[in-house]
CSV table of C-alpha atoms and ligand atoms in Angstrom, one decimal:
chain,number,residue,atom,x,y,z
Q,913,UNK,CA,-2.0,-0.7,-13.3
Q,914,UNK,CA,-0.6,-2.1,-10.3
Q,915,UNK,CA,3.1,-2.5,-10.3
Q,916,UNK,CA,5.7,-4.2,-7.8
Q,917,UNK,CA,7.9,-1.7,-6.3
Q,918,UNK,CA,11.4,-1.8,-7.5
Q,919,UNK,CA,14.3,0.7,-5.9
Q,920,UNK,CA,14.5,3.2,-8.9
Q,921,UNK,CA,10.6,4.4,-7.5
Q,922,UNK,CA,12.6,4.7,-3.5
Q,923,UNK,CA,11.9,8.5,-3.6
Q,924,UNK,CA,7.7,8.3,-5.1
Q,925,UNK,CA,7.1,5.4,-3.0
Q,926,UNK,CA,8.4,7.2,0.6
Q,927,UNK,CA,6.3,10.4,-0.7
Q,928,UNK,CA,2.9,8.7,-0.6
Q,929,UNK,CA,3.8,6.2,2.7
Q,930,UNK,CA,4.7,9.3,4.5
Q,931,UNK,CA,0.8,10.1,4.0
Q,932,UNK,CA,-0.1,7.5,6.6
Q,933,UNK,CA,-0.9,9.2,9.7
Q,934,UNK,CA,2.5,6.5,11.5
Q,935,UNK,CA,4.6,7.6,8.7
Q,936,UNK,CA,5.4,11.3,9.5
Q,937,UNK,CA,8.5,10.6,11.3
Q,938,UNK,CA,11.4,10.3,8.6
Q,939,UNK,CA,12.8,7.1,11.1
Q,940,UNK,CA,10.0,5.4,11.2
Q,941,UNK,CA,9.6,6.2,7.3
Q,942,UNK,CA,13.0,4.6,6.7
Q,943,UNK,CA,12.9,1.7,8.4
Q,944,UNK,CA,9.8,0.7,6.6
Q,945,UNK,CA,10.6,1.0,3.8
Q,946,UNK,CA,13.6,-0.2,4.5
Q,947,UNK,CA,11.9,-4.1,5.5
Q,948,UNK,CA,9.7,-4.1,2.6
Q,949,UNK,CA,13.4,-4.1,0.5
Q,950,UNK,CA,14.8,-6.8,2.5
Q,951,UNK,CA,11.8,-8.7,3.9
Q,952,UNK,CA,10.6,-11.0,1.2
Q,953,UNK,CA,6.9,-11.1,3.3
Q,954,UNK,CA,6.9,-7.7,3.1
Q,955,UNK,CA,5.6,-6.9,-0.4
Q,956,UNK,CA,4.9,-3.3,-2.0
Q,957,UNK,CA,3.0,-2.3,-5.5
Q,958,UNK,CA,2.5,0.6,-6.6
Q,959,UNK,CA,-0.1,2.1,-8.7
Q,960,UNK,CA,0.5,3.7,-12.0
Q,961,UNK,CA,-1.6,5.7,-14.6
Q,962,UNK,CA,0.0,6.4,-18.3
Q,963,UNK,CA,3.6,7.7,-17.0
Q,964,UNK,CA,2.5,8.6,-13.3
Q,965,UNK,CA,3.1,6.6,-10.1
Q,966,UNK,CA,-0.3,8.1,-7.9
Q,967,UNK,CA,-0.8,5.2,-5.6
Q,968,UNK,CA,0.7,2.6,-3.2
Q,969,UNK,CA,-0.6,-0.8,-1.1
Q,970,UNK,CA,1.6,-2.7,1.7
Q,971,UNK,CA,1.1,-6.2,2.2
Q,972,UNK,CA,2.8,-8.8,4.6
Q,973,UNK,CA,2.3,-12.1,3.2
Q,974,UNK,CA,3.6,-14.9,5.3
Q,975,UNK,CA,3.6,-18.6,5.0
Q,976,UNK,CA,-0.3,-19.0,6.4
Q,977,UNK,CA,-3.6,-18.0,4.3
Q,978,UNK,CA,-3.6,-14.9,5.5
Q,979,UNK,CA,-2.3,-11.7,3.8
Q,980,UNK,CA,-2.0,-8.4,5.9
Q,981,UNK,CA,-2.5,-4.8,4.7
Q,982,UNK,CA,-0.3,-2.5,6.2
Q,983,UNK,CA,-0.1,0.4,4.1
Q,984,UNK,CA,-2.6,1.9,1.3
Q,985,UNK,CA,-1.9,5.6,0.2
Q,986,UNK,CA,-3.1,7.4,-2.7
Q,987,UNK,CA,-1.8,10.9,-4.0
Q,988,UNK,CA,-3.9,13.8,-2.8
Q,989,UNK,CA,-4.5,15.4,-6.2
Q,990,UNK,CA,-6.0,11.6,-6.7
Q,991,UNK,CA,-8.4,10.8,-4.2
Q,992,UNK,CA,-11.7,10.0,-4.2
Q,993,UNK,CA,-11.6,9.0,-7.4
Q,994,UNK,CA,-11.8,5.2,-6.5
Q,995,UNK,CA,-8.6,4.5,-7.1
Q,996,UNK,CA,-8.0,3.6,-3.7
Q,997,UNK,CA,-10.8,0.7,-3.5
Q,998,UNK,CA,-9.2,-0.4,-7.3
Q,999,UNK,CA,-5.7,-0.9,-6.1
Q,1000,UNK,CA,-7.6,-2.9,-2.8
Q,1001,UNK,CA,-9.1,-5.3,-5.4
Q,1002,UNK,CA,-5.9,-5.6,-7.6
Q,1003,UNK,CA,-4.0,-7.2,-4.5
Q,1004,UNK,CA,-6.8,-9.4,-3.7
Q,1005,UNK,CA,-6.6,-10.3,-7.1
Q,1006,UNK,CA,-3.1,-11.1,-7.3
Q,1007,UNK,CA,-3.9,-13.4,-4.2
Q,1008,UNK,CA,-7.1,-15.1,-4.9
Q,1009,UNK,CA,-6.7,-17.6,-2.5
Q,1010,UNK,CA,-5.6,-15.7,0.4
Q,1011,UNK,CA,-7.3,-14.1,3.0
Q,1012,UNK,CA,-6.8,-10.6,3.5
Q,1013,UNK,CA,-6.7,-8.4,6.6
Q,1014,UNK,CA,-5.9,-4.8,8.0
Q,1015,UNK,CA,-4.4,-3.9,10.2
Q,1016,UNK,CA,-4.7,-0.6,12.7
Q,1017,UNK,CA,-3.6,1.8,10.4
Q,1018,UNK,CA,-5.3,0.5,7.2
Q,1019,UNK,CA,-9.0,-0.7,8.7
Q,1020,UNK,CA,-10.9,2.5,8.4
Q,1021,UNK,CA,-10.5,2.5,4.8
Q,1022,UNK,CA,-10.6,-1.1,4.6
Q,1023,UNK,CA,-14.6,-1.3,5.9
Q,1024,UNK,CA,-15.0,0.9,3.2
Q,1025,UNK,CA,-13.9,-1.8,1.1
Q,1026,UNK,CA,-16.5,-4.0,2.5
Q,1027,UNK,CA,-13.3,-6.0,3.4
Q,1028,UNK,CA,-13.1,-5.9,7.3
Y,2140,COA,C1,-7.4,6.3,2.3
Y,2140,COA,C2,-7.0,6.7,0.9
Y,2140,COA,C3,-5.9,5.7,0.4
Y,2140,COA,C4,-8.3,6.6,0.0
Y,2140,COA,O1,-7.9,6.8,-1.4
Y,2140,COA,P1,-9.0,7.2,-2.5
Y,2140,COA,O2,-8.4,6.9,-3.8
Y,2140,COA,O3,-9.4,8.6,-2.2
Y,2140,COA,O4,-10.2,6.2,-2.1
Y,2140,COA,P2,-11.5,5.9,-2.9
Y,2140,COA,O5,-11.7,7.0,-3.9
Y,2140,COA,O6,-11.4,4.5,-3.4
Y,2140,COA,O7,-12.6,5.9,-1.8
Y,2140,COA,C5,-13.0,7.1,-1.2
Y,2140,COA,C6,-13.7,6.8,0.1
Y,2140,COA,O8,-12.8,6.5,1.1
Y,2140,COA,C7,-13.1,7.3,2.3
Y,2140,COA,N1,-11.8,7.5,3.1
Y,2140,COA,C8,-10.8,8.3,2.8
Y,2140,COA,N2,-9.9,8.2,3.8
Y,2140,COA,C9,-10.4,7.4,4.7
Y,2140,COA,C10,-10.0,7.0,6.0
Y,2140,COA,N3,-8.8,7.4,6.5
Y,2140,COA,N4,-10.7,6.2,6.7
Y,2140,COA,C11,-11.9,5.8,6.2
Y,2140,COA,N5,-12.4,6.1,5.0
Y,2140,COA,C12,-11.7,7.0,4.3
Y,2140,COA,C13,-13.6,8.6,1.7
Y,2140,COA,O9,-14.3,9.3,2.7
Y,2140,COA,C14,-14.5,8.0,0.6
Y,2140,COA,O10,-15.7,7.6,1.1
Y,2140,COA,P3,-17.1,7.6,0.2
Y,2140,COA,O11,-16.9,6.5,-0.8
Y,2140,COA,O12,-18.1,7.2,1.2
Y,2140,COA,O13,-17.2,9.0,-0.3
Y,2140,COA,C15,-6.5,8.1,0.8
Y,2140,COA,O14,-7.4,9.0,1.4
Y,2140,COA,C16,-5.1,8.4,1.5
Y,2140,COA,O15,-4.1,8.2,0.8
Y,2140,COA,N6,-5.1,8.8,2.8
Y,2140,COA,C17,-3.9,9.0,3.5
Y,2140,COA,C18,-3.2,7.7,3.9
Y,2140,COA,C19,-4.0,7.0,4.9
Y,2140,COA,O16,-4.5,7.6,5.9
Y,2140,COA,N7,-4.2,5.7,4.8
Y,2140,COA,C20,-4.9,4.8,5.8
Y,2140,COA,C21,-6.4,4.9,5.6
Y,2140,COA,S1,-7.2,4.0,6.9
């Protein structure tokens, strides 16, 4: 189930950014994480199965059509298990009439998606 990202799930949600290859360093970590808190465009969900949060998307959604995807990270002990391309589709869900995009970080996965 995806879920927005609220403060009390700080600690999961920098665990599975800092997978992202431009996440290592704990700077760069913070100050992401600290403009999806403070940046209303800058929207995180999370993805969560019975009582465990496994998986996480980025998005920047501005004021045009288009919705970008900055960040997608799934738990090691998870992957390839789809759940990946199933948290994909719940954004695009959640934003039907958008038009979604990656970005440098996120496209490689995305073609997999059949999305770039
Ligand atoms: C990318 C990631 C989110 C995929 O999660 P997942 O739940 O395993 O994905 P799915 O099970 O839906 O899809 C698995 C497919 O994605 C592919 N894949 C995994 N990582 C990939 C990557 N960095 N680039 C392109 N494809 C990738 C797998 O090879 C697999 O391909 P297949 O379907 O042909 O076997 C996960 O590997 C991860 O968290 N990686 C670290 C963070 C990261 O690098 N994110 C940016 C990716 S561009």
């Amino acid at each position: 189930m995806l879920i927005r990202y609220k403060k009390s799930f700080e600690k999961i949600a920098m665990g599975l950014l800092s997978f992202m290859p431009e996440e290592k360093d704990i700077k760069k970590l913070q100050n992401t994480m600290k403009q999806y808190e403070t940046d209303t465009n800058w929207q995180l969900f999370l993805w969560k199965e019975e009582d465990d949060v496994i998986g996480l998307v980025g998005i920047v959604a501005g004021h045009n059509d288009t919705v970008s995807i900055q960040h997608i990270s799934v738990n090691p002990s998870f992957r390839f298990q789809g759940i990946g391309k199933t948290m994909i589709k719940a954004v695009m869900d959640m934003f039907p009439e958008k038009e979604f995009q990656p970005n440098e970080h996120t496209a490689a996965f995305l073609e997999k998606c059949d999305l770039a």
